[in-house]
Coordinates of C-alpha atoms and ligand atoms in Angstrom, one line a residue:
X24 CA 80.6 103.5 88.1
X25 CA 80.0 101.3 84.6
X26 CA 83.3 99.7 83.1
X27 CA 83.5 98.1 80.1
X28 CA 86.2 95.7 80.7
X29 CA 85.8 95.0 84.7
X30 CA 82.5 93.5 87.0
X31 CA 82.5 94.4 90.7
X32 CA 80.5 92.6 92.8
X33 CA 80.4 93.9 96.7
X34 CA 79.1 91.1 98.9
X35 CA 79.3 91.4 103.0
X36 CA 82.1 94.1 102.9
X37 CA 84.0 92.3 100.3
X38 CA 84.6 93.5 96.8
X39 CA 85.0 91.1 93.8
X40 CA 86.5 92.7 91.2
X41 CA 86.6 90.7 87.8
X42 CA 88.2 91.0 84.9
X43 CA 86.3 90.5 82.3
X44 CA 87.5 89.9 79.1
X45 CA 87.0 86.6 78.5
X46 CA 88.0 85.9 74.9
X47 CA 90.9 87.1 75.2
X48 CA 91.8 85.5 77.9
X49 CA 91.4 89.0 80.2
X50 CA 94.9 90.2 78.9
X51 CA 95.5 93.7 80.3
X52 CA 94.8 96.4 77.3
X53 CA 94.8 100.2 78.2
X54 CA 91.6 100.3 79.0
X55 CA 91.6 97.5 81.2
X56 CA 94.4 99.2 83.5
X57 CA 92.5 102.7 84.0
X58 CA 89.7 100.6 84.9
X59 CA 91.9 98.6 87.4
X60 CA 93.0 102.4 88.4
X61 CA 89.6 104.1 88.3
X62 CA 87.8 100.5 90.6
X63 CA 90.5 100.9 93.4
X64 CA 90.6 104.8 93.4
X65 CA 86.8 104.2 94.3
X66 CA 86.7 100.9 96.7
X67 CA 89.6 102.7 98.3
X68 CA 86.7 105.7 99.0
X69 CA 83.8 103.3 99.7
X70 CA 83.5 102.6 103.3
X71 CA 81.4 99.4 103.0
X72 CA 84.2 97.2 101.5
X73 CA 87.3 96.1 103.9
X74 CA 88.7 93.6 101.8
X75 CA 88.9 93.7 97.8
X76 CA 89.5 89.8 95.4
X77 CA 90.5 90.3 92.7
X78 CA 90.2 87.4 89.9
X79 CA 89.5 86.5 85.5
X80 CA 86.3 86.0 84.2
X81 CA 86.0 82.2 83.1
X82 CA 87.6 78.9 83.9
X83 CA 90.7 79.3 81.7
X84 CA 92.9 82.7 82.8
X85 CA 93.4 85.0 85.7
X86 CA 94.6 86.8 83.4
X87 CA 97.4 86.2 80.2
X88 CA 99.3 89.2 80.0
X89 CA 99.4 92.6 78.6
X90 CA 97.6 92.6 75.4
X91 CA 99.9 91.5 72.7
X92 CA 98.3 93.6 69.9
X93 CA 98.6 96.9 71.9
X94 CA 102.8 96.1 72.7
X95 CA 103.5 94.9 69.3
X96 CA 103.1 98.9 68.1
X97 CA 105.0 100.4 70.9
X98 CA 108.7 102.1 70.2
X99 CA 111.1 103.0 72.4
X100 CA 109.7 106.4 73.9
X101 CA 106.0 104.5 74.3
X102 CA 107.3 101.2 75.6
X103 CA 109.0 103.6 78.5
X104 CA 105.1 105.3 78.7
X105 CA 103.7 101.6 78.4
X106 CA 105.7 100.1 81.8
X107 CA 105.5 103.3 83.6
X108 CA 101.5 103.1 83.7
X109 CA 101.3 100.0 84.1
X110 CA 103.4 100.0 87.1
X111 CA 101.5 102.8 88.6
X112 CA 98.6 100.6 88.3
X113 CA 99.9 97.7 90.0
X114 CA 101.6 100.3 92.5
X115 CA 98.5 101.6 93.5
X116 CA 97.3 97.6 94.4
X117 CA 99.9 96.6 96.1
X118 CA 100.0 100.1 98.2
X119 CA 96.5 99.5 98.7
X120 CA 95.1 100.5 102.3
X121 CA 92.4 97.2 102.0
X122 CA 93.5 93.6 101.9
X123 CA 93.9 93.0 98.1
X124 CA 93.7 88.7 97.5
X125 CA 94.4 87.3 94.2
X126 CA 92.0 84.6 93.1
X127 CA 94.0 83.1 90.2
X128 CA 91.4 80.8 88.6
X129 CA 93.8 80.0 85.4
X130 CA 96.8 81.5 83.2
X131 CA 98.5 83.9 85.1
X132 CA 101.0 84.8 82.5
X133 CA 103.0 88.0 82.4
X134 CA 101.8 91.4 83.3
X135 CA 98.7 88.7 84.9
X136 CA 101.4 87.1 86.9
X137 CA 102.6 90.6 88.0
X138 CA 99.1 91.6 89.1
X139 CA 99.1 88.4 90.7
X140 CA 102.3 89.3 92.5
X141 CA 100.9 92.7 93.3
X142 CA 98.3 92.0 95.7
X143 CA 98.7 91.1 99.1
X144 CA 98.5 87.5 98.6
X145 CA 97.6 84.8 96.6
X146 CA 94.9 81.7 96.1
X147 CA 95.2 79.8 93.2
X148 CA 92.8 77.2 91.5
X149 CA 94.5 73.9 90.8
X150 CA 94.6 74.5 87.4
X151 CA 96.2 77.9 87.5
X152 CA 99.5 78.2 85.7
X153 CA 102.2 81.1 86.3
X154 CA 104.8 82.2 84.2
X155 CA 106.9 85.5 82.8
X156 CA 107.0 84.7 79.2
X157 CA 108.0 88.1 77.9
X158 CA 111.4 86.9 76.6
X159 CA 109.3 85.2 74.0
X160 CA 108.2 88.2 72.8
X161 CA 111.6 89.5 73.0
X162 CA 110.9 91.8 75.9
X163 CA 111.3 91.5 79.9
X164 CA 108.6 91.6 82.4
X165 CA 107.6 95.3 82.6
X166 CA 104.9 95.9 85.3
X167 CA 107.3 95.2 88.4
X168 CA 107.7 91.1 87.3
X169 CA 111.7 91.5 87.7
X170 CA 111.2 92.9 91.3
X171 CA 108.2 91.4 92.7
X172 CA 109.1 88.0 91.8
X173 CA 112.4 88.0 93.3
X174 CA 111.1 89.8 96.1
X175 CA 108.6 86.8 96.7
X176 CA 110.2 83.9 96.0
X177 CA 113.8 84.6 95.6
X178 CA 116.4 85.9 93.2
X179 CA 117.3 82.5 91.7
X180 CA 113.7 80.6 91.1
X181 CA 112.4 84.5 89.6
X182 CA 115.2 83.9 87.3
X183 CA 114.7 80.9 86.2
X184 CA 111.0 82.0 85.3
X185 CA 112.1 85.2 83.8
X186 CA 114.7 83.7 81.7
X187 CA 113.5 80.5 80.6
X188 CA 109.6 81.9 80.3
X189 CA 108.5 78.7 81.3
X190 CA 105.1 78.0 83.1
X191 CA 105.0 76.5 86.3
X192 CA 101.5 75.1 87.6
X193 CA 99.5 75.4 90.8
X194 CA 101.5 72.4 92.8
X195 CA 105.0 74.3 92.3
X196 CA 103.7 77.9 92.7
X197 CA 102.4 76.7 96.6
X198 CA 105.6 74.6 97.1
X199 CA 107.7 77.9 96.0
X200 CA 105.4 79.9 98.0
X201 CA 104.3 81.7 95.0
X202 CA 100.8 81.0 96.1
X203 CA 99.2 80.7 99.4
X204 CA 97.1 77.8 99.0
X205 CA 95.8 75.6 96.5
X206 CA 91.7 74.7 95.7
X207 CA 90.0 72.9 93.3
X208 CA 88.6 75.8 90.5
X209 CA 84.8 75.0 91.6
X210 CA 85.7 76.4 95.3
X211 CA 88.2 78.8 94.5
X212 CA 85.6 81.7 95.4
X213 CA 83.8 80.3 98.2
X214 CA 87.2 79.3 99.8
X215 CA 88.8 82.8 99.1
X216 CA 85.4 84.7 100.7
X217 CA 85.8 82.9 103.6
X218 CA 89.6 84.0 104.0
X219 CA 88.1 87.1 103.1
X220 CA 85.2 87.4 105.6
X221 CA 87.8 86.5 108.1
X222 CA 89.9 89.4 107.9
X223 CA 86.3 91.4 107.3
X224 CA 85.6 90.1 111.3
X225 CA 88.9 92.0 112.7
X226 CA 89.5 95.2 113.7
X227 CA 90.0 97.2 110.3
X228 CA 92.2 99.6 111.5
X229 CA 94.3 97.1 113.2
X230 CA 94.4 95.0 109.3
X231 CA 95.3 98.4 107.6
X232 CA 97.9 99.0 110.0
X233 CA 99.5 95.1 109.9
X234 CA 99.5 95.8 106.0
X235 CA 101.3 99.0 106.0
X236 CA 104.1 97.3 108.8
X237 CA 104.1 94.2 106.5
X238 CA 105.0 96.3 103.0
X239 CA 107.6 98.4 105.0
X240 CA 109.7 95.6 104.7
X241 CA 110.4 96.3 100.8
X242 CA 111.2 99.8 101.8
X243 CA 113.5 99.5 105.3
X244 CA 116.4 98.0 107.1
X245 CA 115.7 95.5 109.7
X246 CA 115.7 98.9 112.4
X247 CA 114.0 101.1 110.3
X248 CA 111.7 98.3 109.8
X249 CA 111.4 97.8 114.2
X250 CA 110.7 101.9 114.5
X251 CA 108.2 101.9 111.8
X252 CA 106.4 98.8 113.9
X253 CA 106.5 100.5 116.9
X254 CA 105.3 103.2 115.8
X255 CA 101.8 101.7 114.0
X256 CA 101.4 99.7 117.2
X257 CA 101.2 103.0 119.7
X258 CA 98.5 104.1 117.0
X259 CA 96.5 100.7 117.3
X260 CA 96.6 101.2 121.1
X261 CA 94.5 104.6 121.2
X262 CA 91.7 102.9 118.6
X263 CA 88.5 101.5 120.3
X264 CA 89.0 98.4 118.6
X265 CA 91.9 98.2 120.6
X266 CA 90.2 98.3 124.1
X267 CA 87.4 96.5 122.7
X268 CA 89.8 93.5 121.7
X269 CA 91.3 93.1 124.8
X270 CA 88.7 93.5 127.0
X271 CA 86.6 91.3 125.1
X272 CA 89.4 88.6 125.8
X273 CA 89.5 88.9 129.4
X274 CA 85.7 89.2 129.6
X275 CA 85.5 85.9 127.6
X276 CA 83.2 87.3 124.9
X277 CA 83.7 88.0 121.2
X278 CA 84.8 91.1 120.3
X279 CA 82.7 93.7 118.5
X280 CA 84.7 95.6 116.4
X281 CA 83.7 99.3 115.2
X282 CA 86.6 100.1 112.9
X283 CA 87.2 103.3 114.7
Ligands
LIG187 N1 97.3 89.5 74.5 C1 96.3 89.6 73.5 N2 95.5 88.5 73.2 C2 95.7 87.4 73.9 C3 96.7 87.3 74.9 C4 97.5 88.4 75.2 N3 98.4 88.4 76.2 N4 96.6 86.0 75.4 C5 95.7 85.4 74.7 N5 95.1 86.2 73.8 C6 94.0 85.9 72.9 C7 94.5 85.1 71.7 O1 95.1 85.9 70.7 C8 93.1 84.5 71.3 O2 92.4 85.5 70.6 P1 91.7 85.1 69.2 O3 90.7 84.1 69.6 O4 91.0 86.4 68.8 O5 92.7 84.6 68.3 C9 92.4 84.3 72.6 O6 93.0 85.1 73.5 C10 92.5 82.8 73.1 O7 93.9 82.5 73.2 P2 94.6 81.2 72.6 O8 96.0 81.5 72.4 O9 93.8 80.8 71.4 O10 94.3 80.2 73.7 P3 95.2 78.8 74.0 O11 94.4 78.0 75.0 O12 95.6 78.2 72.7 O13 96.5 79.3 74.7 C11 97.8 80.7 76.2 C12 96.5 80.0 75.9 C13 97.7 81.5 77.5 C14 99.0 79.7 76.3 C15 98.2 81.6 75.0 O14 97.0 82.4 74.7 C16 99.3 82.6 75.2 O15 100.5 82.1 75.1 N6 99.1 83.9 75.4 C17 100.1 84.9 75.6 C18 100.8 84.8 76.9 C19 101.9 85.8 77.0 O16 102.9 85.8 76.3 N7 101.7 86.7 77.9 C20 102.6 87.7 78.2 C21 102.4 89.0 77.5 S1 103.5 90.2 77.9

């Protein structure tokens, strides 16, 4: 499929998905999200990527928000509209069956820090800033920012973001845990494709499983939680991978996976 607004790039089972609107700073217009929506519907179909990146065209932003001049027309009824697909969007990322990594190579501001927050995890470039600066604009974060963030690095430091709309840079976001890990913006990619091609030498079935026991936690109790796990791990145990894994152990040899 063509898109105007994304690139996708599928390298050794890993899909780079850019976006690409560079002069503005790849802030997230309509169009933009139902390409977001129409690339995963399809990499979630296309059995030759495992693991998706997702990252801003340039060496300035990830990405620096919703796009201003679309929100700035919105009343009431469409602002409701406006949040609701754009958390659809983001839903469908973070529900995502594949390892999603965000490679924030800049501005992550607003509805970029929420698609930030989103995927799975994140790896930032040293010059990456993060911030929720809606209350600028006289609105709150609207693609999950108010959840997410507090989810990730707790009620009171989301708050802080959220209410003062300050930006914090690369060295805070890893201390907060906002970000996984921290490289210099000429390795960024390399270093995230090799965390990539990492997860791409596992068992995939095993990863999709760990992902969905992982993302349980935002849904169930601690028990619930326990069942749930217990459950995903009887299905690992009658996958090939499984008895491939373990017998590769014992028989001192690498594994070769098959995904089935
Ligand atoms: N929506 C629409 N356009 C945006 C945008 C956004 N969120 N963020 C940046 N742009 C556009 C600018 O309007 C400008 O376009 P122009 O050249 O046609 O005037 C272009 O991107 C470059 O941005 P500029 O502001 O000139 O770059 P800068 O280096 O001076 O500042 C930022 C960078 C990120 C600090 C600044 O662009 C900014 O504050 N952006 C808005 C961030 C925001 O509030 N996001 C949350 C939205 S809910």
């Amino acid at each position: 499929m063509n898109y105007t607004n994304l690139l996708l790039e599928i390298k050794e089972n890993t899909a780079l998905v850019t976006i690409n609107r560079p002069d503005k700073l790849n802030a997230l217009n309509h169009l933009t999200l139902v390409e977001l929506k129409n690339v995963f519907e399809d990499l979630r179909n296309n059995e030759e990527v495992f693991t998706v990146v997702l990252t801003g065209s340039g060496e300035k932003a990830f990405v620096a928000g919703a796009d201003i001049s679309e929100l700035n027309k919105l009343n009431m009824i469409e602002g409701k509209k406006f949040a609701g697909f754009g958390q659809s969007v983001f839903s469908l990322i973070e529900n995502f069956e594949k390892p999603v990594i965000a490679a924030v190579n800049g501005f992550a501001l607003g509805g970029g820090c929420e698609l930030a927050l989103a995927c799975h995890f994140r790896i930032a470039s040293e010059n990456a800033k993060f911030g929720q600066p809606e209350v600028n604009l006289g609105i709150i974060p609207g693609y999950g920012g108010t959840q997410r963030l507090a989810r990730l690095i707790g009620s009171g430091r989301a708050m802080e973001m959220i209410l003062t709309g300050d930006m914090i840079d690369s060295t805070e976001a890893l201390r907060i845990g906002l970000v996984n890990k921290v490289f210099p913006l000429d390795e960024l990619h390399t270093k995230t494709f090799e965390i990539a091609q990492k997860i791409n030498s596992k068992g995939q079935q095993a990863i999709r499983l760990a992902i969905q026991a992982v993302k349980a936690t935002d849904k169930m109790n601690l028990q619930e939680g326990l069942d749930f796990e217990a459950v995903l791990f009887a299905l690992c145990c009658g996958t090939e991978d499984f008895k491939e894994g373990t017998s590769a152990f014992l028989e001192k040899r690498k594994p070769a996976f098959k995904n089935k």
